[in-house]
Short mmCIF file of C-alpha atoms in Angstrom, two decimals:
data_model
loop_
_atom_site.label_atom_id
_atom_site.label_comp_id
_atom_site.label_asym_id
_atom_site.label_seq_id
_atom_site.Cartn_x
_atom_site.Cartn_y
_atom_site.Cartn_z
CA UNK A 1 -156.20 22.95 -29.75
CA UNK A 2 -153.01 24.58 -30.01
CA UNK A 3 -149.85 24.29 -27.87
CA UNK A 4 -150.58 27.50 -26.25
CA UNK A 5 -154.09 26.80 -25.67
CA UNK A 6 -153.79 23.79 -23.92
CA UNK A 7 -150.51 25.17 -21.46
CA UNK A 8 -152.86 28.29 -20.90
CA UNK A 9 -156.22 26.12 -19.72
CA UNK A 10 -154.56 23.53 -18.28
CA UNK A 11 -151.23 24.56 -16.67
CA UNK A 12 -152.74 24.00 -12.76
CA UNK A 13 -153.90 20.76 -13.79
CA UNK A 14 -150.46 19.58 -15.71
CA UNK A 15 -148.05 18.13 -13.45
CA UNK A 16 -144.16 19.71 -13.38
CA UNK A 17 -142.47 16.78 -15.44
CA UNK A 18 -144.96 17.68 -18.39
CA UNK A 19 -144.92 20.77 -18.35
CA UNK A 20 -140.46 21.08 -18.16
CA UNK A 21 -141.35 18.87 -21.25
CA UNK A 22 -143.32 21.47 -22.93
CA UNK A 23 -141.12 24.26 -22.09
CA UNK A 24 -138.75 24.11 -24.96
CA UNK A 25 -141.30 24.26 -27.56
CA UNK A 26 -143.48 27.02 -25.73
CA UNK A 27 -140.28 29.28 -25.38
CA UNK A 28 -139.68 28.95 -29.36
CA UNK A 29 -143.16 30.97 -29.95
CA UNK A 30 -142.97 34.84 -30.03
CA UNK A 31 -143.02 36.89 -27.05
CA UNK A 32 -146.01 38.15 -27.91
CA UNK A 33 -148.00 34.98 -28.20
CA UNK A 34 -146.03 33.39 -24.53
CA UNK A 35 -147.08 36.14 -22.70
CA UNK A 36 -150.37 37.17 -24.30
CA UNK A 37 -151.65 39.42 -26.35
CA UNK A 38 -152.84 42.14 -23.51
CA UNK A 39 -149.15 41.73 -22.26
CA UNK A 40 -147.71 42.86 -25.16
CA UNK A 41 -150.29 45.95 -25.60
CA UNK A 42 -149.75 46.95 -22.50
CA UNK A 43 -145.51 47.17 -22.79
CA UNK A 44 -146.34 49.34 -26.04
CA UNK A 45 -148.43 51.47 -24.10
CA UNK A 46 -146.10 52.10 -21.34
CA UNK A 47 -142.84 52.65 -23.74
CA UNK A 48 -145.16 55.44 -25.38
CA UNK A 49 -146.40 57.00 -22.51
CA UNK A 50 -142.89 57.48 -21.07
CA UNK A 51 -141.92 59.12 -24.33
CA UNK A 52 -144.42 62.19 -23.81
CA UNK A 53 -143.24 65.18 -22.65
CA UNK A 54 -145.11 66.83 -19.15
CA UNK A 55 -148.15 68.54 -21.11
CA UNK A 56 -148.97 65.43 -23.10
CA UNK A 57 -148.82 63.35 -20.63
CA UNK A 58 -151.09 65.13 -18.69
CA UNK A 59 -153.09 65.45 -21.70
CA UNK A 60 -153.50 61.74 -21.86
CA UNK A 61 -153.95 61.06 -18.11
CA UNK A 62 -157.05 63.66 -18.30
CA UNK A 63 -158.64 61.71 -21.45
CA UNK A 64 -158.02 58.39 -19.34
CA UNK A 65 -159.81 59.93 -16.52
CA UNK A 66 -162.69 61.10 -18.22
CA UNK A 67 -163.84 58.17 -19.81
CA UNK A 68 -163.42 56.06 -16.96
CA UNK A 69 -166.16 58.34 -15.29
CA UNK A 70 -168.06 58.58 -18.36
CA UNK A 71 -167.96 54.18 -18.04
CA UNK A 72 -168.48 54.18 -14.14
CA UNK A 73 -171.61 56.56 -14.62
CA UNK A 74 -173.30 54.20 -17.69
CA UNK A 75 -172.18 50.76 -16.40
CA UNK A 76 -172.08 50.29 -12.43
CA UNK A 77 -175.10 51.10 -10.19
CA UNK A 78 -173.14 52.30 -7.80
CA UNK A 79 -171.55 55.28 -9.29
CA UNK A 80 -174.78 56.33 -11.26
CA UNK A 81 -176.68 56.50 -7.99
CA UNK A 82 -173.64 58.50 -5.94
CA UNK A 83 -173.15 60.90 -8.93
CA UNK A 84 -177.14 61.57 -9.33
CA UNK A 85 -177.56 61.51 -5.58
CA UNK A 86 -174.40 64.29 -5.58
CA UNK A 87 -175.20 66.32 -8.35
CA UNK A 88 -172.49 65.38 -10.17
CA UNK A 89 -172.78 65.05 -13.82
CA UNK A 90 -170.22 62.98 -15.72
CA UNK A 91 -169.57 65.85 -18.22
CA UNK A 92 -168.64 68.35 -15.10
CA UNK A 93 -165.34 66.04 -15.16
CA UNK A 94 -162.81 67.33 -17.27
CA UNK A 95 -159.44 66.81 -15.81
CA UNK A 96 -158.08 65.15 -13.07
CA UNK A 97 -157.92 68.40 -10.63
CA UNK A 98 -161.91 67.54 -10.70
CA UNK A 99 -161.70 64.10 -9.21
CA UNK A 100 -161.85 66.17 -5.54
CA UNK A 101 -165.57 66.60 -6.61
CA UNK A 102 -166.71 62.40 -5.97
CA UNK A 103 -166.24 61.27 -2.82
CA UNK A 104 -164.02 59.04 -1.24
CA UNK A 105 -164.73 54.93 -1.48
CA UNK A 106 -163.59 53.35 1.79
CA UNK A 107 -163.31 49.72 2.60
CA UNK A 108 -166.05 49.42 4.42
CA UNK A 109 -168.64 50.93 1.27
CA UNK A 110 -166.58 48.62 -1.09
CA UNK A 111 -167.62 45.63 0.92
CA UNK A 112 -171.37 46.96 1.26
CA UNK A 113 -171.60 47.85 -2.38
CA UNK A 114 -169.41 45.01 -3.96
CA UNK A 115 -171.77 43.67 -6.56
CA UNK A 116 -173.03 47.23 -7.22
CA UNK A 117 -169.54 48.21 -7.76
CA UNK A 118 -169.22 45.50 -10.67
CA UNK A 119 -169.69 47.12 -14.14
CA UNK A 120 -172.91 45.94 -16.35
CA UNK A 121 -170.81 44.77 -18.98
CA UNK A 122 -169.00 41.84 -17.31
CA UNK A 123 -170.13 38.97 -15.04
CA UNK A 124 -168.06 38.01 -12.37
CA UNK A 125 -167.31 34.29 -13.68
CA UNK A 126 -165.31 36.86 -16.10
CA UNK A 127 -163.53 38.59 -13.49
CA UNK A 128 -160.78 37.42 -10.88
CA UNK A 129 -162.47 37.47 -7.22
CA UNK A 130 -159.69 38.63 -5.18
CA UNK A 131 -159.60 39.51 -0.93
CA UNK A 132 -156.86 42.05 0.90
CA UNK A 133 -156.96 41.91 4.87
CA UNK A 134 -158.10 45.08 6.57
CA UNK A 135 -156.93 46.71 9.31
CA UNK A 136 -159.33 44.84 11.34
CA UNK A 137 -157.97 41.12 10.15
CA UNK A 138 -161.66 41.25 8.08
CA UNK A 139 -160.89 40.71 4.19
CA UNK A 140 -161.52 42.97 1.67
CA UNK A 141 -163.22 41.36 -1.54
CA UNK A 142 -162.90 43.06 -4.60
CA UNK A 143 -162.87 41.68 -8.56
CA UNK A 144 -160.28 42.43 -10.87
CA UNK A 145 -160.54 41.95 -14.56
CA UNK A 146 -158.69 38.79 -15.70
CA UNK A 147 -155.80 40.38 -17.51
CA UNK A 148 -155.09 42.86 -14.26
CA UNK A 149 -151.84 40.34 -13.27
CA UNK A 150 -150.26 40.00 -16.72
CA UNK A 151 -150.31 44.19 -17.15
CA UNK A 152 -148.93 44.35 -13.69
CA UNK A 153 -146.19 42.29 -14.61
CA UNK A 154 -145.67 44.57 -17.63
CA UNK A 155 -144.99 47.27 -15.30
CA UNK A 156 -142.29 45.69 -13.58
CA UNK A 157 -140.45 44.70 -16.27
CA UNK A 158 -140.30 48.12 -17.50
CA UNK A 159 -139.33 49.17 -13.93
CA UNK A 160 -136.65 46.80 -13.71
CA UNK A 161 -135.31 45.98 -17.26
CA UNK A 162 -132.39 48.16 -16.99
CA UNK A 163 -130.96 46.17 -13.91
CA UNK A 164 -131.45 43.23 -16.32
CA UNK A 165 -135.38 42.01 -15.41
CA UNK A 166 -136.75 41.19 -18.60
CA UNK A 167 -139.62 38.47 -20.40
CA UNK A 168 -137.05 36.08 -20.71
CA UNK A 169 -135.29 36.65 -17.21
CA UNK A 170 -135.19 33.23 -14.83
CA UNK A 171 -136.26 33.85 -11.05
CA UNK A 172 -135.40 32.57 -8.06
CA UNK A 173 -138.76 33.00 -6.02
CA UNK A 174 -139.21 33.20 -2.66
CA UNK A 175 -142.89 33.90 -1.71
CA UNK A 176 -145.58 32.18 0.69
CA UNK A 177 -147.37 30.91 -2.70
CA UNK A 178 -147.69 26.69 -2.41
CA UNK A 179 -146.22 25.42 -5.46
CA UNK A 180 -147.08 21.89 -7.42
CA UNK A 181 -143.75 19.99 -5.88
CA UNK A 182 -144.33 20.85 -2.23
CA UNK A 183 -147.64 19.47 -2.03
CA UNK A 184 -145.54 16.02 -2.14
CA UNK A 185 -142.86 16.78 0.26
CA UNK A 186 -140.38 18.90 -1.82
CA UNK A 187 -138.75 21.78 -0.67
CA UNK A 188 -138.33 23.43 -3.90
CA UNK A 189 -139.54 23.15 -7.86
CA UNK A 190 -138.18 24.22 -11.20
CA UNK A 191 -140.42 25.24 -13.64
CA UNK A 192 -139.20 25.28 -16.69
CA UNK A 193 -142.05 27.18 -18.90
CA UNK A 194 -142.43 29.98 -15.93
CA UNK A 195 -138.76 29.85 -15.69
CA UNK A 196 -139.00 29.79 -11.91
CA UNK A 197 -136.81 28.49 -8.59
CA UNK A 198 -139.11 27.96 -6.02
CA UNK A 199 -137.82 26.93 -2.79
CA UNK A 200 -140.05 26.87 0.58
CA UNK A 201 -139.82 30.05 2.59
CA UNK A 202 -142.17 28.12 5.61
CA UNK A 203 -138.61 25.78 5.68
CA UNK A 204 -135.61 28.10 6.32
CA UNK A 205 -133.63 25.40 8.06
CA UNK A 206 -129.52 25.51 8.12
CA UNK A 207 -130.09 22.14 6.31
CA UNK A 208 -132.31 23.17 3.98
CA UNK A 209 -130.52 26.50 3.31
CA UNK A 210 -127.78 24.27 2.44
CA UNK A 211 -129.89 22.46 -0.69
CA UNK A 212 -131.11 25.72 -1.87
CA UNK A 213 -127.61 27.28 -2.47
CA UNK A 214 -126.76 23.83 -4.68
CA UNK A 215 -129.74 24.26 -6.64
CA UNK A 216 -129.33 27.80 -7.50
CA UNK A 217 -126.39 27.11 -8.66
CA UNK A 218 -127.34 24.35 -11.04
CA UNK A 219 -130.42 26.55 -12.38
CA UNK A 220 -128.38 29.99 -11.88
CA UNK A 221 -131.76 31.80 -12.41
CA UNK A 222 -131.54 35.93 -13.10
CA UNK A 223 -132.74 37.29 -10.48
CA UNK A 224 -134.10 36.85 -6.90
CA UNK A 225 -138.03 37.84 -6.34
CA UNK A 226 -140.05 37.74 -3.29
CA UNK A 227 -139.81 38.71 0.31
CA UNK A 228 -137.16 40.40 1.61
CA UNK A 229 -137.66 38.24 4.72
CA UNK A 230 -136.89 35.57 3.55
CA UNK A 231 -133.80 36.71 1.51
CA UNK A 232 -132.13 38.17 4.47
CA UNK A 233 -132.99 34.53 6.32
CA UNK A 234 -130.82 32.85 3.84
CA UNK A 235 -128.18 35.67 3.28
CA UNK A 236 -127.94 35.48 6.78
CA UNK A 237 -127.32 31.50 6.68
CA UNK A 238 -124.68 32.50 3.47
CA UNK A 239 -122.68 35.09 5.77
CA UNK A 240 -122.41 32.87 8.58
CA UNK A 241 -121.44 29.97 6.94
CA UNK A 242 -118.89 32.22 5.16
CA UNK A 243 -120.56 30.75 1.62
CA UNK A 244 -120.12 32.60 -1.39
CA UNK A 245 -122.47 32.03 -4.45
CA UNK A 246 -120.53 31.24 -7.07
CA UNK A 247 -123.82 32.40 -8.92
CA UNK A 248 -124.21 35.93 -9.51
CA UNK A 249 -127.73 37.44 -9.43
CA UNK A 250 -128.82 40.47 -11.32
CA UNK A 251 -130.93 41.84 -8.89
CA UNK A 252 -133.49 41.09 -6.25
CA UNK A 253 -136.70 42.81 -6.17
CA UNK A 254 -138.43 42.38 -2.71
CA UNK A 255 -142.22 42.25 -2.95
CA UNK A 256 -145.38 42.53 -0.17
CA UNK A 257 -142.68 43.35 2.62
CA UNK A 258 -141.75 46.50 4.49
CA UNK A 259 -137.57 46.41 3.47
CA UNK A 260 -135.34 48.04 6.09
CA UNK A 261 -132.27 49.84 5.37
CA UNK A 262 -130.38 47.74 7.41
CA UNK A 263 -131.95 44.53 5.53
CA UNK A 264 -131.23 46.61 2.22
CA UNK A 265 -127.42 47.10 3.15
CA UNK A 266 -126.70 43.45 4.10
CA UNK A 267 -128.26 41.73 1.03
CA UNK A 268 -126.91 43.67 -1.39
CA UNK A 269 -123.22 42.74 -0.04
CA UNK A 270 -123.81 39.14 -0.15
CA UNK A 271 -125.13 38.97 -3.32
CA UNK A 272 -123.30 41.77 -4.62
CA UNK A 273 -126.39 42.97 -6.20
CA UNK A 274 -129.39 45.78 -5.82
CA UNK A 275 -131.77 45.45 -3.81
CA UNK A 276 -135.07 46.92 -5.69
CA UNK A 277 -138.60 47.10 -5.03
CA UNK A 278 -142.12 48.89 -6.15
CA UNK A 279 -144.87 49.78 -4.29
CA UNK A 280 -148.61 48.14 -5.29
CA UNK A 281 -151.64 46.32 -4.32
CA UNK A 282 -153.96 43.55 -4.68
CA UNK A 283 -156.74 46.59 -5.72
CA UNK A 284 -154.67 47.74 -8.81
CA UNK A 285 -155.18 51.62 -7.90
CA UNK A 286 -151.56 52.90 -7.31
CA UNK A 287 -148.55 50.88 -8.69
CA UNK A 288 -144.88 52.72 -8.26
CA UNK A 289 -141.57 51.66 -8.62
CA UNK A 290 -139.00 52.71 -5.93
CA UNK A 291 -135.84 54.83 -7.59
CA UNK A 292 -132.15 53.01 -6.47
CA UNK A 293 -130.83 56.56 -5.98
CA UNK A 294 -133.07 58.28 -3.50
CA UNK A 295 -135.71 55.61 -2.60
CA UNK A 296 -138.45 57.92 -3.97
CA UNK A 297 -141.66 56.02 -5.13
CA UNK A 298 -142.47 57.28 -8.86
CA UNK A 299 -146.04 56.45 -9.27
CA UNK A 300 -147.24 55.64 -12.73
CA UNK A 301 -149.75 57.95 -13.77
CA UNK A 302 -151.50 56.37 -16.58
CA UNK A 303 -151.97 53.29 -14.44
CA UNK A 304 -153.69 55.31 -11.59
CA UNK A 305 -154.46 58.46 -9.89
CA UNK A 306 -152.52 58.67 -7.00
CA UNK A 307 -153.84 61.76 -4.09
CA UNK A 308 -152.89 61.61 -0.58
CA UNK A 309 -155.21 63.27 2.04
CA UNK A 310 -155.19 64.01 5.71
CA UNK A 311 -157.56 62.35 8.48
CA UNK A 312 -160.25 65.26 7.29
CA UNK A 313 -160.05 64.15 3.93
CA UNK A 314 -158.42 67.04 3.06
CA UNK A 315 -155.95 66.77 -0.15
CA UNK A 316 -152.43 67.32 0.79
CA UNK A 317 -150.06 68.99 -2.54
CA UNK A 318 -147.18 70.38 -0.47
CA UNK A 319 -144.07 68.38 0.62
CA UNK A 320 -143.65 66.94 3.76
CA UNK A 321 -147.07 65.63 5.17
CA UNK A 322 -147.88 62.62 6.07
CA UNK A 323 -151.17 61.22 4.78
CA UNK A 324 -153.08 58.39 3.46
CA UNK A 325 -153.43 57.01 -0.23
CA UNK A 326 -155.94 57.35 -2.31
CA UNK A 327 -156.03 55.79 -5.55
CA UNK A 328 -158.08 55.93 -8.58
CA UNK A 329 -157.50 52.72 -11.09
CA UNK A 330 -157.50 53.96 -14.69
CA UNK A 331 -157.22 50.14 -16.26
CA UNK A 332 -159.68 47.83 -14.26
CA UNK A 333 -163.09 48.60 -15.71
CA UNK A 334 -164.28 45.33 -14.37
CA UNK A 335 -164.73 47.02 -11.20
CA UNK A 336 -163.91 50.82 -11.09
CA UNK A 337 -162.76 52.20 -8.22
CA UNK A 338 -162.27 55.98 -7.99
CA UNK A 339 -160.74 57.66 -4.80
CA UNK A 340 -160.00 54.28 -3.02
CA UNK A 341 -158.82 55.04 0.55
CA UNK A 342 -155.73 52.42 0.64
CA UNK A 343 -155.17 52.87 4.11
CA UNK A 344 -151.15 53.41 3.48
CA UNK A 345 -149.40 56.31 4.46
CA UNK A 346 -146.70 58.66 2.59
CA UNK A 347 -145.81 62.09 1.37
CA UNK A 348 -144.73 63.99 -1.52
CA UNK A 349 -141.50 64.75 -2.29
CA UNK A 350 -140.19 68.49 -4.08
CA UNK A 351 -140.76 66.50 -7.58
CA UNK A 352 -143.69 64.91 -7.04
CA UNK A 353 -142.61 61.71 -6.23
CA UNK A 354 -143.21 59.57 -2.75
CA UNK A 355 -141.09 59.86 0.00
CA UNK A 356 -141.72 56.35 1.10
CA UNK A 357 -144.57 54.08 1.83
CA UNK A 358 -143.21 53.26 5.49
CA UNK A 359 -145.83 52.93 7.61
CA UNK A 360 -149.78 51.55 7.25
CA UNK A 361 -152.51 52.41 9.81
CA UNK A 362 -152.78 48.87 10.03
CA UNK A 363 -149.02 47.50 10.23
CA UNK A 364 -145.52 48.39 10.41
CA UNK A 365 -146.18 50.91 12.68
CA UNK A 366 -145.74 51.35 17.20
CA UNK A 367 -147.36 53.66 18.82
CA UNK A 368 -145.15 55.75 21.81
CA UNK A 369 -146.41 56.89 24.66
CA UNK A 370 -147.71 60.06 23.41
CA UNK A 371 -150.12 58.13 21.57
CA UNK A 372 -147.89 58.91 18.42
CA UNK A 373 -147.26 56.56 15.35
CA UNK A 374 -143.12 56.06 15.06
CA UNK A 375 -142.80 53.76 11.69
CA UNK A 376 -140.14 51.56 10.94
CA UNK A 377 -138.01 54.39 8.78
CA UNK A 378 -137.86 55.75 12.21
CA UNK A 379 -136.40 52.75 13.26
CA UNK A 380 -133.82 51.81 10.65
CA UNK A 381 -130.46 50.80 11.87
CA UNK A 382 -127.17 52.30 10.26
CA UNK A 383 -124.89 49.98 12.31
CA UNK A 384 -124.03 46.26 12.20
CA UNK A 385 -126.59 45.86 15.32
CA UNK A 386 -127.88 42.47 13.37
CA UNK A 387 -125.00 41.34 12.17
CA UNK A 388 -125.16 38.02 14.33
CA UNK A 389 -129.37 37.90 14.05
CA UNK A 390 -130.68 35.23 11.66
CA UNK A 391 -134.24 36.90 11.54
CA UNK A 392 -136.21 39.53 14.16
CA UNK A 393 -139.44 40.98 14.64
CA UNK A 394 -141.11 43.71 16.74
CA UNK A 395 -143.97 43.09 18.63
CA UNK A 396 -146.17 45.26 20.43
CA UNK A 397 -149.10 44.98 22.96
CA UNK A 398 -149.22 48.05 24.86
CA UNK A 399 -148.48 51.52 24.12
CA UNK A 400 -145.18 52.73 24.88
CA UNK A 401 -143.62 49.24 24.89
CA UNK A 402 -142.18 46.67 22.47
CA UNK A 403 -140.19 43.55 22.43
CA UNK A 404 -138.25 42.87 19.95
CA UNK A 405 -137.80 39.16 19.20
CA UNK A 406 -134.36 37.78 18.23
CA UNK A 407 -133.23 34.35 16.20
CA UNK A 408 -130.03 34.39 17.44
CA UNK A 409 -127.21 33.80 14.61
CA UNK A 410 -123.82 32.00 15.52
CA UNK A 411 -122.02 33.79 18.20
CA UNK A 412 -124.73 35.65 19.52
CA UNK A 413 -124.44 36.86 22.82
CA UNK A 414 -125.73 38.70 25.74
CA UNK A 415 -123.79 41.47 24.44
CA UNK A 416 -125.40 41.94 21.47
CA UNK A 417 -128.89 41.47 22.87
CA UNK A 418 -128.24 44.24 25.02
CA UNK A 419 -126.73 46.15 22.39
CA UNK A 420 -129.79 45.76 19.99
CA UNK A 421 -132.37 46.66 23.01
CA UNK A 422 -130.13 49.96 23.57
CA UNK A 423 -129.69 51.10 20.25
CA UNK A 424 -133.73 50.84 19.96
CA UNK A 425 -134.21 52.83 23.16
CA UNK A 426 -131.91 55.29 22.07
CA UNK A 427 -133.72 55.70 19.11
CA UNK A 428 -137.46 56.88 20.37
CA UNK A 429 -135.89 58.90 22.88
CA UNK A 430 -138.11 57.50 25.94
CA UNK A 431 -140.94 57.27 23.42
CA UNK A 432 -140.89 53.26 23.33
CA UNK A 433 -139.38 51.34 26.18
CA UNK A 434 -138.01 47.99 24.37
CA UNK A 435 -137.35 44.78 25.60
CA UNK A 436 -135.18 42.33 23.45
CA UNK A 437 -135.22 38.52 24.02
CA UNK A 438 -134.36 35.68 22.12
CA UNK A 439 -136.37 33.10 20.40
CA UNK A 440 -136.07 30.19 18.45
CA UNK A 441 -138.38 30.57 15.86
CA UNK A 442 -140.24 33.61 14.08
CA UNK A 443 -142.75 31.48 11.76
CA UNK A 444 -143.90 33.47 8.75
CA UNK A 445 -147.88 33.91 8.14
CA UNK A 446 -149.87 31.51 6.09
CA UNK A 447 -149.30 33.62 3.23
CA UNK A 448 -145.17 33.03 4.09
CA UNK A 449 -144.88 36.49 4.93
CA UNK A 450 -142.82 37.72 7.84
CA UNK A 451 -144.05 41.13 9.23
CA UNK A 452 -141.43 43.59 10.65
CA UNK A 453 -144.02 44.45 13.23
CA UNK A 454 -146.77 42.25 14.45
CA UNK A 455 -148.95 44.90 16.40
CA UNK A 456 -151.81 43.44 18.58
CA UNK A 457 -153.13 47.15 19.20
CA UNK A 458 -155.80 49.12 17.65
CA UNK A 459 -154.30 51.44 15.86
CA UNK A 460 -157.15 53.24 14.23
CA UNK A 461 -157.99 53.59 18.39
CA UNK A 462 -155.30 54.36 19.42
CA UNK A 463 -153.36 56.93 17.43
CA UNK A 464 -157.34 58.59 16.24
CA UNK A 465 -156.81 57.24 12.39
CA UNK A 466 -159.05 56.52 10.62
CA UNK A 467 -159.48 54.94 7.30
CA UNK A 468 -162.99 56.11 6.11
#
């Protein structure tokens, strides 16, 4: 068996000593072979595809589009029996603009229909089983064909190469994945094959804080990667301890996590670097990088179809109007899904582009006392409001109302409690009454996530979305 074989079947089961051992050999073979074959097809792909001009592209987005309902028709029950039950005939798609003639595949159908979804030619011990949480806490299964993760990670690379992400970049991660060296006690793990820093974002203490700035700089990986609630926890700890990386990163890119402007603003000066991030999902319809100039999300079109509708169902084209996502994958044949309702809510921009993804029927969002949904780019603070906050978190249980929760920093005081809770107010013009209070502890989820907004209300209820 060769070397790459054996890291590639057995890398879970290989403790961290053996494989830091392996690492130097591994990172002698070609880029192509450490990364895989399907990696390296897929960065070809995208270099070409961003060399087309507008008409060729579209060109190539319309051939994508009509074999992958050619291949839903001939290979998943489920399509052949909408499309016959419908009257639609695969060769009455010819371009994209048709796609409004199949209907729309909600959460709850994808859930009744999973193993109908599943295409004839694969058998699920060949895909990746995979679950997203509805807006009801109820996951979402849904299977992804193996190679799905390794192209996704093509994407960012050519996102984010020209802010100095690459192959060969070294991370410093910071997500709520459980890695080898904390299962026995440790706090964080270098990896030397994955070229990864992971420390323990459930852990955040001062004293711990303190370890993590010594390692990174004794492994003085690239870049930062994770969740920008975490980051700003240990910026915070950096500021207030008036400690200065002698490291410099290239970038962060926060993942998974609504990023505030004011979070944006204050980790970027203490790491003197740019904060970046891309919009995607665990269902592989809609992946989009967000531009540094004007926070616009660019969504790739040969990777999926991205429409955004009203609560009729109604396609929206001009600027402006909020409404939900709906994604078509064009790469994951395992199981296709055309005109997945995401659940997420933007609008276009003058070029085409997404304002922001700011607000999901399901998070990130209050509701005021109109009954109205106020997201949190509503809510961004221009000031230094948090400058003496180690982490916060809004939380709402009744319409109209919110607290907002408060680790206090180092000279924290009543003042700026009061200050936070009036800037707020001031903010929704009567539409939310807040209430800040201190805390000691915001813990993050089990997945190490820290939501900007826990919301205990029904929003689908309460504001009259709904999602299918």
């Amino acid at each position: 068996m060769s070397l790459i074989k054996f890291v590639l079947n057995y890398y879970n089961k290989l403790p961290v000593g053996m494989i830091n051992a392996i690492a130097p050999i591994y990172h002698l073979m070609p880029e192509s072979i450490q990364f895989t074959p399907a990696f390296t097809r897929e960065c070809k792909r995208i270099k070409k595809i961003h060399m087309l001009t507008g008409e060729e592209l579209h060109r190539e987005e319309n051939r994508y589009f009509r074999r992958l309902i050619r291949y839903a028709y001939e290979h998943t029950e489920y399509y052949k029996e909408l499309f016959d039950q419908t009257g639609i005939a695969p060769n009455d798609i010819s371009t994209v603009k048709d796609i409004q003639k199949i209907p729309f595949l909600t959460k709850e159908l994808l859930i009744k229909n999973r193993d109908r979804l599943i295409s004839d030619e694969f058998k699920k011990k060949d895909l990746v089983y995979m679950t997203t949480s509805g807006s009801t806490g109820a996951p979402t299964g849904f299977y992804v064909q193996k190679d799905s993760h390794i192209r996704d990670i093509a994407y960012t690379y050519e996102f984010f190469h020209k802010y100095g992400y690459t192959p060969q970049s070294s991370k410093l991660m910071l997500r709520g994945k459980v890695f080898k060296a904390q299962s026995r006690g440790k706090i964080y793990q270098w990896d030397a094959l994955k070229k990864e820093l992971s420390i323990n974002v459930f852990d955040m203490t001062p004293e711990n804080m303190e370890i993590y700035c010594s390692i990174i700089e004794k492994y003085r990986p690239d870049v930062a990667y994770g969740y920008m609630s975490a980051m700003y926890m240990f910026c915070k700890y950096m500021d207030e301890q008036k400690k200065k990386l002698r490291h410099q990163f290239k970038c962060f890119i926060g993942i998974s996590e609504t990023i505030s402007d004011e979070q944006k603003i204050f980790v970027e000066r203490v790491i003197h670097a740019p904060v970046l991030t891309f919009y995607g999902m665990s269902e592989r319809v809609i992946i989009a990088a967000q531009s540094y100039n004007t926070g616009e999300y660019i969504p790739e079109p040969i990777y999926g179809i991205t429409e955004l509708v009203d609560k009729d169902g109604n396609v929206i084209t001009e600027s402006g109007m909020d409404g939900e996502l709906v994604g078509t994958s064009l790469l994951n044949y395992g199981m296709p899904l055309i005109r997945y309702k995401t659940g997420d809510i933007s609008s276009w921009s003058g070029n085409r582009a997404l304002k922001g993804i700011d607000g999901r029927w399901n998070h990130d969002l209050l509701v005021g006392k109109g009954h109205c949904g106020i997201s949190m780019t509503a809510l961004n603070m221009h000031s230094e409001v948090f400058k003496r906050v180690r982490r916060y978190q809004l939380e709402q249980r009744k319409c109209g109302e919110a607290d907002i929760l408060i680790v206090p920093g180092s000279q924290f005081s009543e003042f700026d409690r009061k200050e936070i809770e009036r800037q707020f107010n001031e903010k929704t013009k009567g539409q939310i009454k807040f209430y800040a209070r201190t805390v000691e502890n915001i813990m993050p989820k089990k997945n190490g996530k820290v939501p900007l907004v826990k919301q205990h209300l029904d929003l689908k209820k309460e504001l009259g979305a709904t999602n299918g």
